[in-house]
mmCIF file of C-alpha atoms in Angstrom:
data_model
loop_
_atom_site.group_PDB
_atom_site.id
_atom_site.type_symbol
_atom_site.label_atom_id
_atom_site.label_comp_id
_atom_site.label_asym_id
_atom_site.label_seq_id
_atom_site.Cartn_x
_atom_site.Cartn_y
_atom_site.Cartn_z
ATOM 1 C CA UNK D 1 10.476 143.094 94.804
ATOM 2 C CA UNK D 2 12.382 141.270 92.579
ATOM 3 C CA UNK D 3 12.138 138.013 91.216
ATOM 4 C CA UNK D 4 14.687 135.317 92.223
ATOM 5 C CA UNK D 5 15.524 133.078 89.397
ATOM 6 C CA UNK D 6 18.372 131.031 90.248
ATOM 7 C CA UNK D 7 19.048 130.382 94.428
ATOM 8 C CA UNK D 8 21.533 128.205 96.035
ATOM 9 C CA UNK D 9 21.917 127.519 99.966
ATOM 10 C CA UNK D 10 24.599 126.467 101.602
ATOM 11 C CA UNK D 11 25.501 124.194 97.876
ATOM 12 C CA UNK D 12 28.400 122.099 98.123
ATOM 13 C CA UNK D 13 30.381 119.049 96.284
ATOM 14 C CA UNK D 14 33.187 116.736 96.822
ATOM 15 C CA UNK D 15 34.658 114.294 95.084
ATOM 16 C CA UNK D 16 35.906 111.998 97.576
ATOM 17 C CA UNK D 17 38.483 114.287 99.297
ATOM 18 C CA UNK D 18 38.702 116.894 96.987
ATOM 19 C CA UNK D 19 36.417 119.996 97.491
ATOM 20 C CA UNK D 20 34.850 121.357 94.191
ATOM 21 C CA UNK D 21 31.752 123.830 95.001
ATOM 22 C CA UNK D 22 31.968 125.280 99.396
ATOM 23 C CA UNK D 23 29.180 126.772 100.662
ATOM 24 C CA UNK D 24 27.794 128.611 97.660
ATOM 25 C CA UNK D 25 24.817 130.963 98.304
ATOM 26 C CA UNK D 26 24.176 132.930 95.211
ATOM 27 C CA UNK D 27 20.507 134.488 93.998
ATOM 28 C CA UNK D 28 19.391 135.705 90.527
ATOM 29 C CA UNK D 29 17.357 137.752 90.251
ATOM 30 C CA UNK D 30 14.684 137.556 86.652
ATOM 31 C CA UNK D 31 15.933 139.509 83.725
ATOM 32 C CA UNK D 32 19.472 139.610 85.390
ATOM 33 C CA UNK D 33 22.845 138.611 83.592
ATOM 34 C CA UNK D 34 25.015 136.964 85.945
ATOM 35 C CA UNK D 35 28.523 136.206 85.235
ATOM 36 C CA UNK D 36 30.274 133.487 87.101
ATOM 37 C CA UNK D 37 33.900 134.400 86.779
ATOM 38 C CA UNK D 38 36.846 131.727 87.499
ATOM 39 C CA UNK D 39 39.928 129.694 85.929
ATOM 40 C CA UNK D 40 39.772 126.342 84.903
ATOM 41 C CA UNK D 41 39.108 124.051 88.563
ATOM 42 C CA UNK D 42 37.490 126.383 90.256
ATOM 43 C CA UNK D 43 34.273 125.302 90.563
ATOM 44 C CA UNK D 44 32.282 127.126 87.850
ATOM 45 C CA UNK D 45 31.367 123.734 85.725
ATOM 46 C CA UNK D 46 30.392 121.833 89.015
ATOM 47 C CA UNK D 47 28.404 124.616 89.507
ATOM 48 C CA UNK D 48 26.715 124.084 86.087
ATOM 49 C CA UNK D 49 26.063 120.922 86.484
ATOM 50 C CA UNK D 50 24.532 120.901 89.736
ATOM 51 C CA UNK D 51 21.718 123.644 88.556
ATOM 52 C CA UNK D 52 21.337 121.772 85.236
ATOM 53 C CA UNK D 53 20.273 118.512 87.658
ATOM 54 C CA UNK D 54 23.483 116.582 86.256
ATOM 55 C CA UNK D 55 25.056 116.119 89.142
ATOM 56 C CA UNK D 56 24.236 115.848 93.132
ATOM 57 C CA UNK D 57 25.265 117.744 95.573
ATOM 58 C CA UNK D 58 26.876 116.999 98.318
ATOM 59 C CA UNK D 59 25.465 119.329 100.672
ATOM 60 C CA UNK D 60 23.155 123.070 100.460
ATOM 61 C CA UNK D 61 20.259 123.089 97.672
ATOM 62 C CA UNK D 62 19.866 124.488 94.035
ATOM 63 C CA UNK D 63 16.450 126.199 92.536
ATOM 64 C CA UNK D 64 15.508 127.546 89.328
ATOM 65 C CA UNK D 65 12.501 129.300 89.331
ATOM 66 C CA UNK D 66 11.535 127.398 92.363
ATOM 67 C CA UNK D 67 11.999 124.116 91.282
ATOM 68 C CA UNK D 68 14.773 121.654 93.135
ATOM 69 C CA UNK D 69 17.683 120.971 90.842
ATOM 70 C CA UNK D 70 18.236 117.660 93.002
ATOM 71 C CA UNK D 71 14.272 116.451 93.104
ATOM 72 C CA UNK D 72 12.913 117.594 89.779
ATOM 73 C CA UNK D 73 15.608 117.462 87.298
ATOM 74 C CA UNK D 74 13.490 117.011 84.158
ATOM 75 C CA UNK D 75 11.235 120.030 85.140
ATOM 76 C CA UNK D 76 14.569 122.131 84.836
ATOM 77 C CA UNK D 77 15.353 121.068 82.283
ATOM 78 C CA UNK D 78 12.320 122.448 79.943
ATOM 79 C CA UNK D 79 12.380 126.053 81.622
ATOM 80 C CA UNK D 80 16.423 125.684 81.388
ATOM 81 C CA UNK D 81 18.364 126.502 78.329
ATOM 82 C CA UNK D 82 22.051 125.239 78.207
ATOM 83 C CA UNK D 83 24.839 126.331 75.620
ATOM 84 C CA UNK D 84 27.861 124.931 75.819
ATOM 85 C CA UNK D 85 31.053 126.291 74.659
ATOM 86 C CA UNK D 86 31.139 123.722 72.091
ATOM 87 C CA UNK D 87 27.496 123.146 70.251
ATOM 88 C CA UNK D 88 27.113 119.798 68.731
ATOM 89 C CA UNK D 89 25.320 120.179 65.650
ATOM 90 C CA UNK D 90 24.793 117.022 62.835
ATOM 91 C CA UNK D 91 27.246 118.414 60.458
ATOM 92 C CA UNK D 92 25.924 117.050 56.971
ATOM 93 C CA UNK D 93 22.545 119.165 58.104
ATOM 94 C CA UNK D 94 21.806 122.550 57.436
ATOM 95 C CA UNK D 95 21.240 124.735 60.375
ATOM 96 C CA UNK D 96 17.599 124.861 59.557
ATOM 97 C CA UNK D 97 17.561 121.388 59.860
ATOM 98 C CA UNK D 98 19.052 121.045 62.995
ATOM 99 C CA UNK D 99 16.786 123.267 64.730
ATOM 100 C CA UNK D 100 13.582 121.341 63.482
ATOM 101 C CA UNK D 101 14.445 118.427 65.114
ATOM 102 C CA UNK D 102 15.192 119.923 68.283
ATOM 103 C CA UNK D 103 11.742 121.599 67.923
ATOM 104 C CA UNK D 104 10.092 118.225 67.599
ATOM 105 C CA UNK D 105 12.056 116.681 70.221
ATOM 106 C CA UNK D 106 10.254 119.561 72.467
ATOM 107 C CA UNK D 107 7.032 118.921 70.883
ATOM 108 C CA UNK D 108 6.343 121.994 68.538
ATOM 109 C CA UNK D 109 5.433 121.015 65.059
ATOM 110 C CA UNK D 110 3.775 121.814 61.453
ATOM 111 C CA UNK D 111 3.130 125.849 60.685
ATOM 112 C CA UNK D 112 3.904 126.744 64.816
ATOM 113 C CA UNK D 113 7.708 125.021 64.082
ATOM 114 C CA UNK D 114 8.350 126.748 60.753
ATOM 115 C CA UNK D 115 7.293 130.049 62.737
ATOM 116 C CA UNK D 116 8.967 129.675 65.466
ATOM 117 C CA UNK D 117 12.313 128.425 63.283
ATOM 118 C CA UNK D 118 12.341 131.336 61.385
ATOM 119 C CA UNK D 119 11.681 133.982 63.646
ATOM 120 C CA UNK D 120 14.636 132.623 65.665
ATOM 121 C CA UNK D 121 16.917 132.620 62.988
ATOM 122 C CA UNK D 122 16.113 136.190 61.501
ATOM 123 C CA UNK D 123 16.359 137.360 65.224
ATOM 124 C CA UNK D 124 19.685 135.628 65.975
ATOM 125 C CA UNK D 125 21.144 136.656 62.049
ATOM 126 C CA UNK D 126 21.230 133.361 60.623
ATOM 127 C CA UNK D 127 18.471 133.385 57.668
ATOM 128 C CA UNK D 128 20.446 133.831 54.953
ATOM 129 C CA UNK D 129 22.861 130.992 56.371
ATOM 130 C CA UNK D 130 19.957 128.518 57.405
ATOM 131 C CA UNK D 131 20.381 126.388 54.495
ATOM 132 C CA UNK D 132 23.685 125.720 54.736
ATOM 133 C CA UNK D 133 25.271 122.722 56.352
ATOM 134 C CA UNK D 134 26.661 123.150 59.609
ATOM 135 C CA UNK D 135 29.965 121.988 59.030
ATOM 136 C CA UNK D 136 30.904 125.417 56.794
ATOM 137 C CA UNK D 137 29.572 127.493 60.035
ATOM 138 C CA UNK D 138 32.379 129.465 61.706
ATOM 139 C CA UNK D 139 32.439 129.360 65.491
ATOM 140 C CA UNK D 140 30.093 132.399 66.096
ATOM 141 C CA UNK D 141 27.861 131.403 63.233
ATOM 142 C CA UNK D 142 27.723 128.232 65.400
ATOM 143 C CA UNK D 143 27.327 130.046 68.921
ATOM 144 C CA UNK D 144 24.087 132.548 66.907
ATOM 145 C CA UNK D 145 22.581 129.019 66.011
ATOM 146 C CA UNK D 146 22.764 127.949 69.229
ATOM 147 C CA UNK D 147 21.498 130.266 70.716
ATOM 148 C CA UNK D 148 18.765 130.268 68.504
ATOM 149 C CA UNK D 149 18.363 126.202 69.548
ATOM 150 C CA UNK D 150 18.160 126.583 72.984
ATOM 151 C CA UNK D 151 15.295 129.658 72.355
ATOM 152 C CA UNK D 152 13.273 126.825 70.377
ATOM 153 C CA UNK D 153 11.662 125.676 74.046
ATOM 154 C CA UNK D 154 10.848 129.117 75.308
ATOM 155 C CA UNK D 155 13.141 128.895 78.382
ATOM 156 C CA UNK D 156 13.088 131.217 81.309
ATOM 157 C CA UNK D 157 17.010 130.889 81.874
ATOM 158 C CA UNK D 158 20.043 130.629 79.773
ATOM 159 C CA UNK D 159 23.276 129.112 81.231
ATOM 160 C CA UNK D 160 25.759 129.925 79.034
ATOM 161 C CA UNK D 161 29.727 128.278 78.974
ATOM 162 C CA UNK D 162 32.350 130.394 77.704
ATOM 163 C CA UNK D 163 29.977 131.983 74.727
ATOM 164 C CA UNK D 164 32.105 134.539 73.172
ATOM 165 C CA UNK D 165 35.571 132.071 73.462
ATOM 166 C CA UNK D 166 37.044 131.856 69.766
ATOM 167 C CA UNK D 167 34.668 134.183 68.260
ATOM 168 C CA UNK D 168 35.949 137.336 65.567
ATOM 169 C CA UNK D 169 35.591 140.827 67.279
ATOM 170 C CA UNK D 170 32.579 141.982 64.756
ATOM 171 C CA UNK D 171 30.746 138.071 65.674
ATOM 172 C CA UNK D 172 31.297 138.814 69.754
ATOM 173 C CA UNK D 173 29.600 142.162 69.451
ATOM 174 C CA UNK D 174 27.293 140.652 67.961
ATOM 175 C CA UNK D 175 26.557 138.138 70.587
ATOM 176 C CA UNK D 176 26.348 140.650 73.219
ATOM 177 C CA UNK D 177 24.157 142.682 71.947
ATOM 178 C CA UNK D 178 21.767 139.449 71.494
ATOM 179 C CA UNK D 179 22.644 138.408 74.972
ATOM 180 C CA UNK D 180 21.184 141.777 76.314
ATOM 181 C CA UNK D 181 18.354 141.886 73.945
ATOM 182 C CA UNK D 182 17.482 138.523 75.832
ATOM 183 C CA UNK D 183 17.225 139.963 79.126
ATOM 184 C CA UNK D 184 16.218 143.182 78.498
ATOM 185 C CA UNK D 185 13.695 142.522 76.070
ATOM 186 C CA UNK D 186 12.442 139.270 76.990
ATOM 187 C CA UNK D 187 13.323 138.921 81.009
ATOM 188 C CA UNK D 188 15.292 135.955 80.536
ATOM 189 C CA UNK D 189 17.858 135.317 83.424
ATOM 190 C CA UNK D 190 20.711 134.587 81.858
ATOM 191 C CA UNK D 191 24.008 132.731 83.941
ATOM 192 C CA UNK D 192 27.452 133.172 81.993
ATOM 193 C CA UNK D 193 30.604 131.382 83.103
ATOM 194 C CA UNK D 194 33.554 132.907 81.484
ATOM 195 C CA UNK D 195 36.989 133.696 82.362
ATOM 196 C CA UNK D 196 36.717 136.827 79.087
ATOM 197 C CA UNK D 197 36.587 139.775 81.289
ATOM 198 C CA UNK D 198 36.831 142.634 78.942
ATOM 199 C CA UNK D 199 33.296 141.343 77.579
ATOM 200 C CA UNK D 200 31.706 139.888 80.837
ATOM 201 C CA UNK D 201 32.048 143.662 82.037
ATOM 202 C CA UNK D 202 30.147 144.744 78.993
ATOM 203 C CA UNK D 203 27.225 142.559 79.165
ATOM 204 C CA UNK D 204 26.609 141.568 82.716
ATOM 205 C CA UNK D 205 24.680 143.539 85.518
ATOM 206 C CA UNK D 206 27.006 141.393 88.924
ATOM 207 C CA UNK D 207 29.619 138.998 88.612
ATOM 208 C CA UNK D 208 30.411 136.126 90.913
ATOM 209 C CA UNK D 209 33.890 135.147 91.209
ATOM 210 C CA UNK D 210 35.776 131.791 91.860
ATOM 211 C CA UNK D 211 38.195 130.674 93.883
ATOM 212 C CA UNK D 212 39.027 127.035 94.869
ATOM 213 C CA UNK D 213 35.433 126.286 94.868
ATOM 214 C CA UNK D 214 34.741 129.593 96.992
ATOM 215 C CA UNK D 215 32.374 132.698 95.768
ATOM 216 C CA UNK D 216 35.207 135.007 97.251
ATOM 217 C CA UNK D 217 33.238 138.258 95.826
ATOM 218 C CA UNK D 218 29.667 138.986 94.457
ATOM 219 C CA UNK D 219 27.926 142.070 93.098
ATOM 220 C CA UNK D 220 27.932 144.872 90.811
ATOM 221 C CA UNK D 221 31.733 145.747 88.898
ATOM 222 C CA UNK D 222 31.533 149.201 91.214
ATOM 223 C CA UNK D 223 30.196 147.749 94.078
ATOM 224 C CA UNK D 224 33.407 145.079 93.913
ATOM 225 C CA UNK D 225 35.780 148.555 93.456
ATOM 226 C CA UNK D 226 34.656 150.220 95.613
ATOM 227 C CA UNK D 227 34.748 147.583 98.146
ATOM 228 C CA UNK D 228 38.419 146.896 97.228
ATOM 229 C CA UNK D 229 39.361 150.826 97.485
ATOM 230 C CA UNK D 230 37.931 150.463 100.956
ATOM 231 C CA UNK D 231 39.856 147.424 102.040
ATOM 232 C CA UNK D 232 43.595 148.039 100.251
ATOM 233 C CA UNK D 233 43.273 151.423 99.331
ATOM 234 C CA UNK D 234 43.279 153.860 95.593
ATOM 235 C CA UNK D 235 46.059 152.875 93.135
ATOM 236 C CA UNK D 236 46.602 155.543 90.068
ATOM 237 C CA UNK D 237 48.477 154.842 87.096
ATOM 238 C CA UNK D 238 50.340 158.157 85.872
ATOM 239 C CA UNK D 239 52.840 159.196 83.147
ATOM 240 C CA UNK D 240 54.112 162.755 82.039
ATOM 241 C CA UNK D 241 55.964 161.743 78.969
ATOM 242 C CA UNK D 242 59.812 162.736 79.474
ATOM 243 C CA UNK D 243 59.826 163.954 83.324
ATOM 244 C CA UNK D 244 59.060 160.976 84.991
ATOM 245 C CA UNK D 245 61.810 161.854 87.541
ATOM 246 C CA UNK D 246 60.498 165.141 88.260
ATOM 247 C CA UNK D 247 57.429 163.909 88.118
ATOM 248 C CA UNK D 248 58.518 161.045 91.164
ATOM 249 C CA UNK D 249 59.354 164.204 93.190
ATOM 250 C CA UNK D 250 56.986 165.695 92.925
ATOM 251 C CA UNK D 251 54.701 162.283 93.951
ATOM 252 C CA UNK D 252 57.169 161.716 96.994
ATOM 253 C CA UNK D 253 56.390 165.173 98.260
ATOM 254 C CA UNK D 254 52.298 164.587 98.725
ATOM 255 C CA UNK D 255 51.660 163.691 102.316
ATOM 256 C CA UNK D 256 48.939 161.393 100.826
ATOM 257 C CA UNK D 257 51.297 158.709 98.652
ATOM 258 C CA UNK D 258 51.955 155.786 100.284
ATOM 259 C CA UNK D 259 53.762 153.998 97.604
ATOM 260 C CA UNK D 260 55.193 154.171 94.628
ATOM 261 C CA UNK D 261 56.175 151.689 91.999
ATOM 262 C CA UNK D 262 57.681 151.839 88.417
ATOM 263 C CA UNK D 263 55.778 150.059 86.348
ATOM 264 C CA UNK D 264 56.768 149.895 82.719
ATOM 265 C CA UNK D 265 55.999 153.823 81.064
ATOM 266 C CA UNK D 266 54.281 154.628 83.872
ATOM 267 C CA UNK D 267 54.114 155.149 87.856
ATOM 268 C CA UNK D 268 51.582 153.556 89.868
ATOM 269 C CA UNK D 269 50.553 154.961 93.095
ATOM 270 C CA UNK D 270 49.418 153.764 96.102
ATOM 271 C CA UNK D 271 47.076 155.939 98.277
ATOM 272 C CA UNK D 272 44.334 155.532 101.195
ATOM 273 C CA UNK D 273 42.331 158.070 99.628
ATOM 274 C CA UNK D 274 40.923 159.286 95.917
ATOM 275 C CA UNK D 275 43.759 161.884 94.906
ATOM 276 C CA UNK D 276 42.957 162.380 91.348
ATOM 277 C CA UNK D 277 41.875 166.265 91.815
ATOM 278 C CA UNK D 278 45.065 166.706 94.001
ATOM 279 C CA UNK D 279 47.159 165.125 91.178
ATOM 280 C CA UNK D 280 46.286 167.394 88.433
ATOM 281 C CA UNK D 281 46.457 170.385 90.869
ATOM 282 C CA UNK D 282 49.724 169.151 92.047
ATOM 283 C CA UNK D 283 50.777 168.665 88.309
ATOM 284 C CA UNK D 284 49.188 172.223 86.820
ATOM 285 C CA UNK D 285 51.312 174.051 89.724
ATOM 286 C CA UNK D 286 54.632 172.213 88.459
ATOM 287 C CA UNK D 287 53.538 172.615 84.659
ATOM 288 C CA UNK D 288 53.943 168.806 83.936
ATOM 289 C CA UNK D 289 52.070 167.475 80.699
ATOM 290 C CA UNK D 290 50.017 164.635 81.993
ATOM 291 C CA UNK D 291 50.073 161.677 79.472
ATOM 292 C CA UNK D 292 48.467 159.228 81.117
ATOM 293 C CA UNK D 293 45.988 158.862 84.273
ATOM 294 C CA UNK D 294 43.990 156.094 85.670
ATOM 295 C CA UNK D 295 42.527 154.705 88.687
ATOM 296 C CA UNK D 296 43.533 151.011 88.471
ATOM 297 C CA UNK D 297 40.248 149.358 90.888
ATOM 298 C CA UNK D 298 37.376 150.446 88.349
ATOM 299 C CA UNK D 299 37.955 147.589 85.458
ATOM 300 C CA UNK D 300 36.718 143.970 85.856
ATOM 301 C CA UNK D 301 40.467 142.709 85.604
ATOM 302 C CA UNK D 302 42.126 144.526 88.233
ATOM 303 C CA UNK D 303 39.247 143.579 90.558
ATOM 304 C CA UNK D 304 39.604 139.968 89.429
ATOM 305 C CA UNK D 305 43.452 140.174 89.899
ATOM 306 C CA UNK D 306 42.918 141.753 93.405
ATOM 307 C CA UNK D 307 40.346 139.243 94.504
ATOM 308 C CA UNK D 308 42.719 136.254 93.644
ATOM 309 C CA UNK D 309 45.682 138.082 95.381
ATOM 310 C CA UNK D 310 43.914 138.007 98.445
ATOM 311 C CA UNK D 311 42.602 134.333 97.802
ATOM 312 C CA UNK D 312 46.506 133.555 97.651
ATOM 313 C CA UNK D 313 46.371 133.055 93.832
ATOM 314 C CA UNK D 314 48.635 134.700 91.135
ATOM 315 C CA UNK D 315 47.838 137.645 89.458
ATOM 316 C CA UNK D 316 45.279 135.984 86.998
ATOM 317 C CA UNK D 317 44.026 139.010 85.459
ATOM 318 C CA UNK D 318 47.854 140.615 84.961
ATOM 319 C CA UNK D 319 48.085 138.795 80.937
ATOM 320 C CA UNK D 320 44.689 140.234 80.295
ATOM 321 C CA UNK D 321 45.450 143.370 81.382
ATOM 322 C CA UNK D 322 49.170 143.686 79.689
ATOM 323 C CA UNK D 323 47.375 142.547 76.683
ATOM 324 C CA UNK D 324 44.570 145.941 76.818
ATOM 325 C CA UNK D 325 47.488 148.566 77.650
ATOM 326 C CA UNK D 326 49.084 146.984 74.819
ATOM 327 C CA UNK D 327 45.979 147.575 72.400
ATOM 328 C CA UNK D 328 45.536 150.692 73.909
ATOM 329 C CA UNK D 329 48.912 152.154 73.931
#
């Protein structure tokens, strides 16, 4: 069985009237990357804080590896690691420099800080930058040497904010790759809270996601489709180049379409059951050139759009996902 790494019960917070974190229960398990999913207010930095030991709750509990958030804040704190989306580093310092003193602020010194220094920059890519002061370090180069920081106390769990936000396409691949070489490799639970879902569905094994201070879904990206296909049903996007309007007849003729929409160069479909073989049979027989076919509920932003539908939000995944057909297209 499983580890559990991070558990909350029943872990609430208000702020005189105003609700921030409802009833969250939420396990991690060891080795796990978690990604806490949300907009701006809905609960995810509360959330933070309360695990880091910041902040009381109101109500419910918080443990990392056992220990109360609440009742033993400084023993989380040494088996915690925290990056925040902005690292403060001493500018006129190189990075080198920086991370020595926060090894001797955790009590490693002499020949076991030098080691430990520069294993974690070669393994995070920042050698050949360590001597540099911080203040030329681009926002990933920044990110890398914090991660390497908060690896300087040998923590058990990372709880990372935002940690691919402003960072070049070549630096972010970068970063996940490291972030799964920390779990995978070394077991660390890691906890990101992010609102980039093209790269939280890269890097993370179950997602949590936010609403008004509610975890209105939990689990696996799949899981979370598959659960939506069950509740609302299969949507398909489809195109066939120049025949769209034969190809609408031909839609409005299968027994198993509930709905159609236009939607920009394509159709979408909507459909109580998985009609993708039925489609291309349907589309052979009439000798239409498919262009385009997809089944909308498998990516991270459609389920994240659906989810908030049903919370009685806006589509919050709908720029996200304009922006990908875009790139794609």
């Amino acid at each position: 069985m499983a580890e559990v790494m991070i558990e909350t019960r029943g872990l609430g917070k208000k702020y005189g009237s105003f609700t921030a974190v409802r009833d969250l229960n939420l396990s991690v398990q060891k080795g796990e990357v978690f990604g806490l999913l949300g907009p701006n207010g809905a609960g995810k930095t509360t959330t933070t804080l309360m695990l880091l030991g910041l902040t009381e709750p109101s109500v419910g509990s918080a443990q990392i590896a056992g220990v109360d958030c609440t009742r033993n804040p400084l023993r989380v704190k040494q088996i915690v690691g925290y990056l925040p989306d902005n690292m403060g580093f001493y500018p006129d310092m190189t990075g080198r420099e920086n991370l020595r003193m926060t090894g001797r602020m955790n009590g490693l010194h002499g020949e076991l800080l030098e080691e430990r220094m520069d294993e974690l920059l070669a393994r995070v890519g920042m050698s050949q930058a360590a001597d540099k002061t911080t203040s030329t370090y681009s926002k990933g180069m920044k990110q890398r040497l914090g991660i390497a920081d908060i690896l300087m106390k040998d923590p058990d769990v990372l709880i990372m904010d935002e940690p691919t936000n402003g960072i070049d396409p070549e630096g972010m691949r970068e970063l996940m790759l490291l972030i799964r070489e920390l779990a995978e490799k070394d077991g660390r639970t890691i906890l990101i809270s992010s609102h980039q879902l093209h790269q939280i569905q890269q890097i993370c094994d179950r997602v949590g996601i936010f609403v008004h201070g509610e975890l209105v879904a939990c689990g696996d990206i799949a899981t979370l489709g598959k659960q939506l296909e069950e509740q609302n049903g299969y949507q398909f996007e489809i195109a066939v180049g120049n025949q769209q309007h034969k190809l609408r007849k031909v839609l409005e003729s299968m027994e198993q379409v509930d709905r159609l929409e236009e939607k920009e160069a394509f159709i979408l479909i909507h459909t109580g059951e998985n009609i993708a073989g039925k489609l291309m049979h349907e589309l052979m027989k009439e000798k239409l050139e498919l262009t385009h076919l997809r089944k909308c509920s498998g990516d991270l932003d459609e389920i994240y759009s659906l989810y908030f539908e049903k919370a009685g939000e806006s589509d919050a995944g709908s720029d996200d996902r304009k922006k990908r057909r875009k790139q794609a297209g």
